[in-house]
GROMACS .gro file of C-alpha atoms in nm:
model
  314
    1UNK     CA    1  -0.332  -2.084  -1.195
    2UNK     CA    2  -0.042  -1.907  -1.052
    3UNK     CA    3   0.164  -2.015  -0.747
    4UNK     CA    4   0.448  -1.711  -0.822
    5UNK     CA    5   0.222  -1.449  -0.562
    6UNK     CA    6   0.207  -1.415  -0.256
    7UNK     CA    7   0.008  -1.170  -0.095
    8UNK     CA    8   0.011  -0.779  -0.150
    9UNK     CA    9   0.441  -0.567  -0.187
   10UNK     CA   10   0.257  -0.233  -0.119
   11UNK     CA   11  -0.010   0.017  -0.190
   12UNK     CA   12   0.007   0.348  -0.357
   13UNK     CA   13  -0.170   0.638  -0.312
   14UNK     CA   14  -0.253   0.989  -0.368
   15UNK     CA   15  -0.226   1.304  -0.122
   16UNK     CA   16  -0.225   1.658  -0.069
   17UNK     CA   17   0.034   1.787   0.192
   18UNK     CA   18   0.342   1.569   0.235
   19UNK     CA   19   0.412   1.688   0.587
   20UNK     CA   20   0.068   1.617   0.678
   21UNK     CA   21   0.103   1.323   0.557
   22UNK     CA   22   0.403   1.217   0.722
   23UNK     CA   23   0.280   1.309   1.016
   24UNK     CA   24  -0.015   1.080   1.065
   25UNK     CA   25   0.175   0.737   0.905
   26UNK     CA   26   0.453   0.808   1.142
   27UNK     CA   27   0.278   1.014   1.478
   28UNK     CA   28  -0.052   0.885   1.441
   29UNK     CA   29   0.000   0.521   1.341
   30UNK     CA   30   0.350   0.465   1.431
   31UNK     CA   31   0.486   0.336   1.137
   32UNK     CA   32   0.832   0.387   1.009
   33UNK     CA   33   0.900   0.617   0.761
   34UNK     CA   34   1.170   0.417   0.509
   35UNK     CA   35   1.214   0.591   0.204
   36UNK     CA   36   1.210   0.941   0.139
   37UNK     CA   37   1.222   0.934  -0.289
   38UNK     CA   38   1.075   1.075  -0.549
   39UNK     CA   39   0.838   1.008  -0.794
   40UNK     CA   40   0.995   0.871  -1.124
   41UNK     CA   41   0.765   1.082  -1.374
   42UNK     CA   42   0.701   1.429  -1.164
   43UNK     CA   43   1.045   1.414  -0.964
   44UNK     CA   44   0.885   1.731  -0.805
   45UNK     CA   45   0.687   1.559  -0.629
   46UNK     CA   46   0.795   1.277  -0.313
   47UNK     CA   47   0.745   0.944  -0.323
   48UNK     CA   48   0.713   0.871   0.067
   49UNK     CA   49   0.738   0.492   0.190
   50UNK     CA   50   0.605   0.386   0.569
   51UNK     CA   51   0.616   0.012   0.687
   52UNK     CA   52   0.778  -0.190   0.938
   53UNK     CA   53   1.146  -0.158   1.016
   54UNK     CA   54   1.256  -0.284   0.705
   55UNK     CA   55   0.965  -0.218   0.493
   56UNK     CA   56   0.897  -0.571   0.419
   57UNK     CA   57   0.639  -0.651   0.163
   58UNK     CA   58   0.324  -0.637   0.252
   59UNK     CA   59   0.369  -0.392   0.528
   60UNK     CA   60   0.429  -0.038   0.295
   61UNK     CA   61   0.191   0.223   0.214
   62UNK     CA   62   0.323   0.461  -0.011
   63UNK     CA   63   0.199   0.799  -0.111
   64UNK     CA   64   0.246   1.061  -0.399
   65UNK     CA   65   0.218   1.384  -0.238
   66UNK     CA   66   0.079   1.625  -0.485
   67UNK     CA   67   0.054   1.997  -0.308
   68UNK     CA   68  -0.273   2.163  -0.431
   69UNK     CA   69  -0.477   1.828  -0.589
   70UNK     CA   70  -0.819   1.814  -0.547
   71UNK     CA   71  -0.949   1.546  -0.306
   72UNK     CA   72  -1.061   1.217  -0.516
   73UNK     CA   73  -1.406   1.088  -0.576
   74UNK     CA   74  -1.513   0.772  -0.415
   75UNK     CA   75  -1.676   0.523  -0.644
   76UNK     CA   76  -1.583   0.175  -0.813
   77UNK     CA   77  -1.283   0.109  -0.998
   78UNK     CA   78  -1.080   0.203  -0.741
   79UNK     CA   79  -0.927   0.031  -0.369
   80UNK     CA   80  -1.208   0.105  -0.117
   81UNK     CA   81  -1.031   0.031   0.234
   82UNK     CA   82  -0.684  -0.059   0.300
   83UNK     CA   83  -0.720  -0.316   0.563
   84UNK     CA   84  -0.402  -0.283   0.820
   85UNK     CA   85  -0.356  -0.643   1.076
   86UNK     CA   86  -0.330  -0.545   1.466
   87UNK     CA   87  -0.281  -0.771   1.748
   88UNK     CA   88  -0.643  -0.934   1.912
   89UNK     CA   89  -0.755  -0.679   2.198
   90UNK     CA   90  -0.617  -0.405   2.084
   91UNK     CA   91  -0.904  -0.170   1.911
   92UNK     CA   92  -0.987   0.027   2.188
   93UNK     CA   93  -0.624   0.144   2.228
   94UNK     CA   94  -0.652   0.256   1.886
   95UNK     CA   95  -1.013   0.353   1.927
   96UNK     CA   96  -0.852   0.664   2.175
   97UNK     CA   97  -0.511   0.717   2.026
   98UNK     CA   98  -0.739   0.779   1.701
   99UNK     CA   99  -1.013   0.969   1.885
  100UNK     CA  100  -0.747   1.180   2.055
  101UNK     CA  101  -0.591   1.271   1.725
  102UNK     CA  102  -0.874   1.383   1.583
  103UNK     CA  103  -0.884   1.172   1.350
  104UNK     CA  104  -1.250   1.123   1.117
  105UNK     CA  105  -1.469   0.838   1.033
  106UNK     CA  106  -1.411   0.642   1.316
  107UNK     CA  107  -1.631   0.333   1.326
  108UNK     CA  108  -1.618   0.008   1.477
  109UNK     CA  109  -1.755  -0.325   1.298
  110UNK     CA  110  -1.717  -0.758   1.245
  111UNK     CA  111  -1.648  -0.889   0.957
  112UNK     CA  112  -1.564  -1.257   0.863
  113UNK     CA  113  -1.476  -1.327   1.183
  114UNK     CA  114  -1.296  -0.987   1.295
  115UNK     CA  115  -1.292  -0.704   1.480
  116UNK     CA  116  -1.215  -0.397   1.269
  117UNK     CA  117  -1.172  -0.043   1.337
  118UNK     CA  118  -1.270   0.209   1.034
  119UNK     CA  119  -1.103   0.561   0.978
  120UNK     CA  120  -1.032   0.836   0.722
  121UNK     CA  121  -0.687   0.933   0.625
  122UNK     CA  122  -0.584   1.294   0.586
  123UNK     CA  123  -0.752   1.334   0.293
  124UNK     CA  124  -1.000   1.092   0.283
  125UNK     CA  125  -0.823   0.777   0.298
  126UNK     CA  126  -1.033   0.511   0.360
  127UNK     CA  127  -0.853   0.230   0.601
  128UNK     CA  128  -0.971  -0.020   0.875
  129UNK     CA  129  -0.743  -0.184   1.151
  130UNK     CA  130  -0.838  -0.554   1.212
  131UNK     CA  131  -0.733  -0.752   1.499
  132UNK     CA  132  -0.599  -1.064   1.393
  133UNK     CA  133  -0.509  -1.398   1.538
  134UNK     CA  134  -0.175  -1.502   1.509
  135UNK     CA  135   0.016  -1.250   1.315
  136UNK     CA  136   0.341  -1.329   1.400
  137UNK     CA  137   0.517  -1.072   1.147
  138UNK     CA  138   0.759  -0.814   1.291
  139UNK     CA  139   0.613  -0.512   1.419
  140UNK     CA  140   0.735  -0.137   1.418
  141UNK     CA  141   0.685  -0.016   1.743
  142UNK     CA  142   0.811   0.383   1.693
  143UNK     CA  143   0.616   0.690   1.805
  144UNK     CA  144   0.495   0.535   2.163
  145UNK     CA  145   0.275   0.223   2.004
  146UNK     CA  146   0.375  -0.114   2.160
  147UNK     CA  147   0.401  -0.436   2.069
  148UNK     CA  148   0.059  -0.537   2.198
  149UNK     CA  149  -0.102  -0.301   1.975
  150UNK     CA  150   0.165  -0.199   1.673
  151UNK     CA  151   0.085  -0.236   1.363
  152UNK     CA  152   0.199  -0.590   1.177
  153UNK     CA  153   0.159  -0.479   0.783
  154UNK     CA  154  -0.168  -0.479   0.532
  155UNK     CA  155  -0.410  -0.786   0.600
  156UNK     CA  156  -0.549  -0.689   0.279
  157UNK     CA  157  -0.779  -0.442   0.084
  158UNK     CA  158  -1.088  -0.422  -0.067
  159UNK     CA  159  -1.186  -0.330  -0.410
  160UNK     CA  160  -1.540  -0.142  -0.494
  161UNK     CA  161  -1.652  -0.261  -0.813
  162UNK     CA  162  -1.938  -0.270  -1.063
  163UNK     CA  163  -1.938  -0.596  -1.115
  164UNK     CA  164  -1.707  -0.899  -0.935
  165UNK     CA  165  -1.684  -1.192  -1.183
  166UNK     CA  166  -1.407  -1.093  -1.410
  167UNK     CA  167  -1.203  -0.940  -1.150
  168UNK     CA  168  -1.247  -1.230  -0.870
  169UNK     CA  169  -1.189  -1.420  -1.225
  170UNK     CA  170  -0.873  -1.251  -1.261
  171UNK     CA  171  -0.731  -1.340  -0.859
  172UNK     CA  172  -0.825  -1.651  -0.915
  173UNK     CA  173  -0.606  -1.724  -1.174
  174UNK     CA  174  -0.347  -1.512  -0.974
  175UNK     CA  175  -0.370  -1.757  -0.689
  176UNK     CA  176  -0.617  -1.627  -0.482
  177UNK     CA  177  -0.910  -1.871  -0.337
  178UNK     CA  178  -1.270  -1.775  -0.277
  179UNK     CA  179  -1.284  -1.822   0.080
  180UNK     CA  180  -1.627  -1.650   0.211
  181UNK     CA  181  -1.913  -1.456   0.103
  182UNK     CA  182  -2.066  -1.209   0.407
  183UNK     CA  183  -2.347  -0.939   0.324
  184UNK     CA  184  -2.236  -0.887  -0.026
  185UNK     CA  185  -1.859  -0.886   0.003
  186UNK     CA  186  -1.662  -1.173  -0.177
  187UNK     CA  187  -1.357  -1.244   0.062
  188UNK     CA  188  -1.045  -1.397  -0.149
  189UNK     CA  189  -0.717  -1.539   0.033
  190UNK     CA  190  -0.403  -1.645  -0.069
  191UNK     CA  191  -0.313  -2.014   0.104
  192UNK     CA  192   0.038  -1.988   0.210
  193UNK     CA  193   0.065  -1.619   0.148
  194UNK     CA  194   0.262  -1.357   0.284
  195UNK     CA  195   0.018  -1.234   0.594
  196UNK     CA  196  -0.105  -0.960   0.335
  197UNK     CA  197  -0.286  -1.203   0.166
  198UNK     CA  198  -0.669  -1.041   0.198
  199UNK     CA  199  -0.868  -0.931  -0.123
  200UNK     CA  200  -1.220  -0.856  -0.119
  201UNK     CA  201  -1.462  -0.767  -0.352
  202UNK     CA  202  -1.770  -0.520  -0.292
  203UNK     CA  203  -2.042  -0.512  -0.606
  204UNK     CA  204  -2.166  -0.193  -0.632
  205UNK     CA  205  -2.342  -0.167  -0.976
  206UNK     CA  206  -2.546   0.130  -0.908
  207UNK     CA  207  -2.231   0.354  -0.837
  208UNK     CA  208  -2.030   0.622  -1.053
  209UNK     CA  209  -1.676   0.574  -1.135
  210UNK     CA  210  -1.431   0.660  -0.845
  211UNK     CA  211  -1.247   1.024  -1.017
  212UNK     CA  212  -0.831   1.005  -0.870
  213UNK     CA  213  -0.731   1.267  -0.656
  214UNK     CA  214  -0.596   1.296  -0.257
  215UNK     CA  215  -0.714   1.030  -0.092
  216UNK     CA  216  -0.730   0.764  -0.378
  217UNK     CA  217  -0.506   0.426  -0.408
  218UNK     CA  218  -0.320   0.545  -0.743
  219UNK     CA  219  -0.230   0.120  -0.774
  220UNK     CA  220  -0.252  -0.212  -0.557
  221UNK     CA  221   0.087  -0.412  -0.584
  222UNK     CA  222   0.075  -0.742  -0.540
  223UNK     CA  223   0.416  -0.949  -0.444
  224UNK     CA  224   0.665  -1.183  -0.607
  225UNK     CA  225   1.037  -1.338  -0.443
  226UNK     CA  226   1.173  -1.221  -0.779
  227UNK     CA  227   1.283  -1.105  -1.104
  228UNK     CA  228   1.233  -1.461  -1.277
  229UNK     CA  229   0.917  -1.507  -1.111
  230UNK     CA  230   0.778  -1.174  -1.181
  231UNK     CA  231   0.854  -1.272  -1.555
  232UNK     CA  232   0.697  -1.565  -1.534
  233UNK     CA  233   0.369  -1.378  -1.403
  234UNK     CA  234   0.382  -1.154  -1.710
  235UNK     CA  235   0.421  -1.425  -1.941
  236UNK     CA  236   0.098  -1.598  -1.809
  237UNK     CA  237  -0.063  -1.211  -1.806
  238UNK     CA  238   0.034  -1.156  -2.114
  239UNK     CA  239  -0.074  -1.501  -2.268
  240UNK     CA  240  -0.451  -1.466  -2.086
  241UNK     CA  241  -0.474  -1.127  -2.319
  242UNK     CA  242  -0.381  -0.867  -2.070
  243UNK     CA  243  -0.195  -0.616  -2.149
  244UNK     CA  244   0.153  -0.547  -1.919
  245UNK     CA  245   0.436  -0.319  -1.923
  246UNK     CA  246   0.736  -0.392  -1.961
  247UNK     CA  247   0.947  -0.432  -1.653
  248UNK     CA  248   1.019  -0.135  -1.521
  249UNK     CA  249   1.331  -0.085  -1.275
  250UNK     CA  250   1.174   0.122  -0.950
  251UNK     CA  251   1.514   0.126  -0.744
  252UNK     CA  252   1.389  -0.073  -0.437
  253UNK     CA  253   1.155  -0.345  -0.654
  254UNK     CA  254   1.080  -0.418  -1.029
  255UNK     CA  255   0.776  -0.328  -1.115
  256UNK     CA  256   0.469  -0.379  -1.398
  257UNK     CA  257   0.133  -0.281  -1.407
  258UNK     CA  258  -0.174  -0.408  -1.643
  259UNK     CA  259  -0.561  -0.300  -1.561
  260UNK     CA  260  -0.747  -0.491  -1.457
  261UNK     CA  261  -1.157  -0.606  -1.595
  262UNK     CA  262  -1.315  -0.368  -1.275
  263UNK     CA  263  -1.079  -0.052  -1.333
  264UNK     CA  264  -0.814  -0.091  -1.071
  265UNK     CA  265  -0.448  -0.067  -1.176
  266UNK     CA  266  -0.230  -0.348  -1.066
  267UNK     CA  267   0.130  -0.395  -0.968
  268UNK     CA  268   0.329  -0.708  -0.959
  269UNK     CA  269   0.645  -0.629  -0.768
  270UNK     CA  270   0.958  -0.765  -0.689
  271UNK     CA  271   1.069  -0.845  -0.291
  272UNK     CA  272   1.423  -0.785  -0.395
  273UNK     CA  273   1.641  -0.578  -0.370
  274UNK     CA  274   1.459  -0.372  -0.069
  275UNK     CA  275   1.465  -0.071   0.079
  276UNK     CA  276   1.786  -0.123   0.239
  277UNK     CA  277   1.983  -0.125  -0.118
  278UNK     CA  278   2.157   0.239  -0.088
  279UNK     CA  279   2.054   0.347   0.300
  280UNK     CA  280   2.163   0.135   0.617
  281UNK     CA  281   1.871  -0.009   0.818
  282UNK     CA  282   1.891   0.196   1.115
  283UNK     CA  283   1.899   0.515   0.887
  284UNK     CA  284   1.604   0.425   0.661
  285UNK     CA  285   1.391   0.737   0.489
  286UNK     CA  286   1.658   0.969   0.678
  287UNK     CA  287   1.800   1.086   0.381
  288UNK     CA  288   1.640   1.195   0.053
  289UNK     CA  289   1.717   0.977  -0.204
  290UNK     CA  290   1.699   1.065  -0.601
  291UNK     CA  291   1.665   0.787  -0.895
  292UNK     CA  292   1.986   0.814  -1.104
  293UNK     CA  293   1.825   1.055  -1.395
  294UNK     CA  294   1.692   1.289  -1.152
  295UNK     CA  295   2.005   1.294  -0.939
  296UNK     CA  296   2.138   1.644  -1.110
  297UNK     CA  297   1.849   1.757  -0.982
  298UNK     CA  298   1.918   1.755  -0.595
  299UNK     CA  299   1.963   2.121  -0.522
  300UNK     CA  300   1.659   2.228  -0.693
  301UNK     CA  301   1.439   1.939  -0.502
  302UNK     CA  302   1.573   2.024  -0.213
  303UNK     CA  303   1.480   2.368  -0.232
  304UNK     CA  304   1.120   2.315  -0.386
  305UNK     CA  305   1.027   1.976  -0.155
  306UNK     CA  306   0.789   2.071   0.163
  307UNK     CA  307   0.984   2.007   0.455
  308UNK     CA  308   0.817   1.659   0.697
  309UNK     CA  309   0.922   1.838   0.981
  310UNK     CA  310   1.114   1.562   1.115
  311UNK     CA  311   1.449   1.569   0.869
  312UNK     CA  312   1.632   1.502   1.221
  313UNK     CA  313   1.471   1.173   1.322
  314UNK     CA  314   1.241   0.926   1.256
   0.00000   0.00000   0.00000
């Protein structure tokens, strides 16, 4: 088993309008915007990171902003809800910042032991805020959210699959521990983890394959202190017959990816160097930033990016 992990770095996914989208991670939810990229493959297209003031691992949600994609197709394979940790008591200050946004899907439930808040993202996005005891991680608290009810980072996330036993197989051997079992839903921790440290696993065999598009977790990326431990990770991948790129160099982290046994594509990233590597913290996702071979590209990108409508603050 591996000790190397500690909880989840970030989550990608998929959307349609990147000003729409910037709007409701930032306005809506009140976290901080803290890199404004690109994405490595379709430079054409942002890659836009919001966490805490730093964007520590396991607080940033990440999005490829693709203008004109077809909303995604909920089914297995695929992330189900990103699970975001709030302080105890404070739902029903979310419940009518929410409501008042007009945000959808709003529905409140218990599960293993906590209150949770559902919603739909922009285009779909399935996510739940869960009040949590004793989350002392640092909070953003932009956009008028306070400390008694800003956001702390991911708890977790849970994966809709056909079938949970290679998969929870899989975590296991990644250093997760079954830890409860509640209406169908296999709940996985990581002891000692990183407060982000929340996998579980719905069975749905009767369900169609999830189809990518807005609104669907492009990759889960699970976290590692470093470059030697995130080889040592591969190694072990590698050895157990899964097959991993090589490590590829994402500017902020080092990344690889394998698939996993259920569909879902995961991410082992690096904690270092951070998002603070080539902007100064107080000035974090200010400034677009280009990856070295896509840096002659500027004036074009600049031209052809949608604007967030906030280039003057954030």
């Amino acid at each position: 088993m591996l000790n190397q992990i500690k909880g989840l770095h970030h989550v990608t996914s998929m959307a349609a309008s990147a000003r729409e989208n910037n709007g409701f991670f930032t306005d809506t939810l009140g976290l901080r915007r803290v890199k404004k990229t690109v994405n490595f493959d379709a430079p054409d297209v942002y890659h836009l990171y919001y966490g805490d003031e730093v964007g520590t691992p396991g607080s940033v949600m990440t999005y490829f902003p693709f203008p004109h994609i077809a909303r995604g197709r909920p089914g297995t394979g695929e992330v189900g809800t990103t699970l975001f940790s709030v302080p105890e008591g404070s739902l029903g200050y979310w419940q009518e910042r929410l409501s008042k946004a007009g945000v959808d899907g709003l529905k409140s439930d218990e599960a293993f032991g906590n209150k949770r808040l559902h919603f739909a993202g922009p285009d779909g996005d399935g996510f739940a805020l869960v009040e949590v005891r004793d989350d002392n991680r640092a909070q953003w608290t932009g956009n008028g959210v306070g400390e008694d009810q800003a956001i702390h980072g991911f708890q977790g996330a849970s994966l809709r699959l056909r079938d949970e036993g290679a998969t929870a197989e899989l975590l296991k051997f990644m250093g997760y521990q079954e830890v409860d079992r509640q209406d169908g839903v296999l709940r996985l921790g990581m002891p000692g983890g990183n407060g982000a440290d929340v996998i579980d696993i719905e069975t749905m065999p009767n369900i169609s394959g999830a189809r990518l598009g807005a609104g669907s977790v492009h990759h889960i990326a699970f976290a590692v202190e470093n470059r030697e431990k995130q080889l040592e990770v591969r190694k072990a991948l590698m050895d157990t017959g899964y097959q991993v790129t090589p490590v590829i160099d994402r500017d902020y982290f080092w990344a690889i990816y394998f698939r996993t046994p259920g569909g879902v594509l995961f991410e082992v990233a690096t904690n270092e160097p951070g998002f603070d590597r080539d902007e100064d913290t107080a000035h974090l996702g200010e400034a677009l930033k280009l990856p070295t071979q896509h840096a002659h590209l500027r004036s074009v990108l600049e031209k052809q990016l949608e604007p967030l409508g906030d280039e003057k603050a954030v």
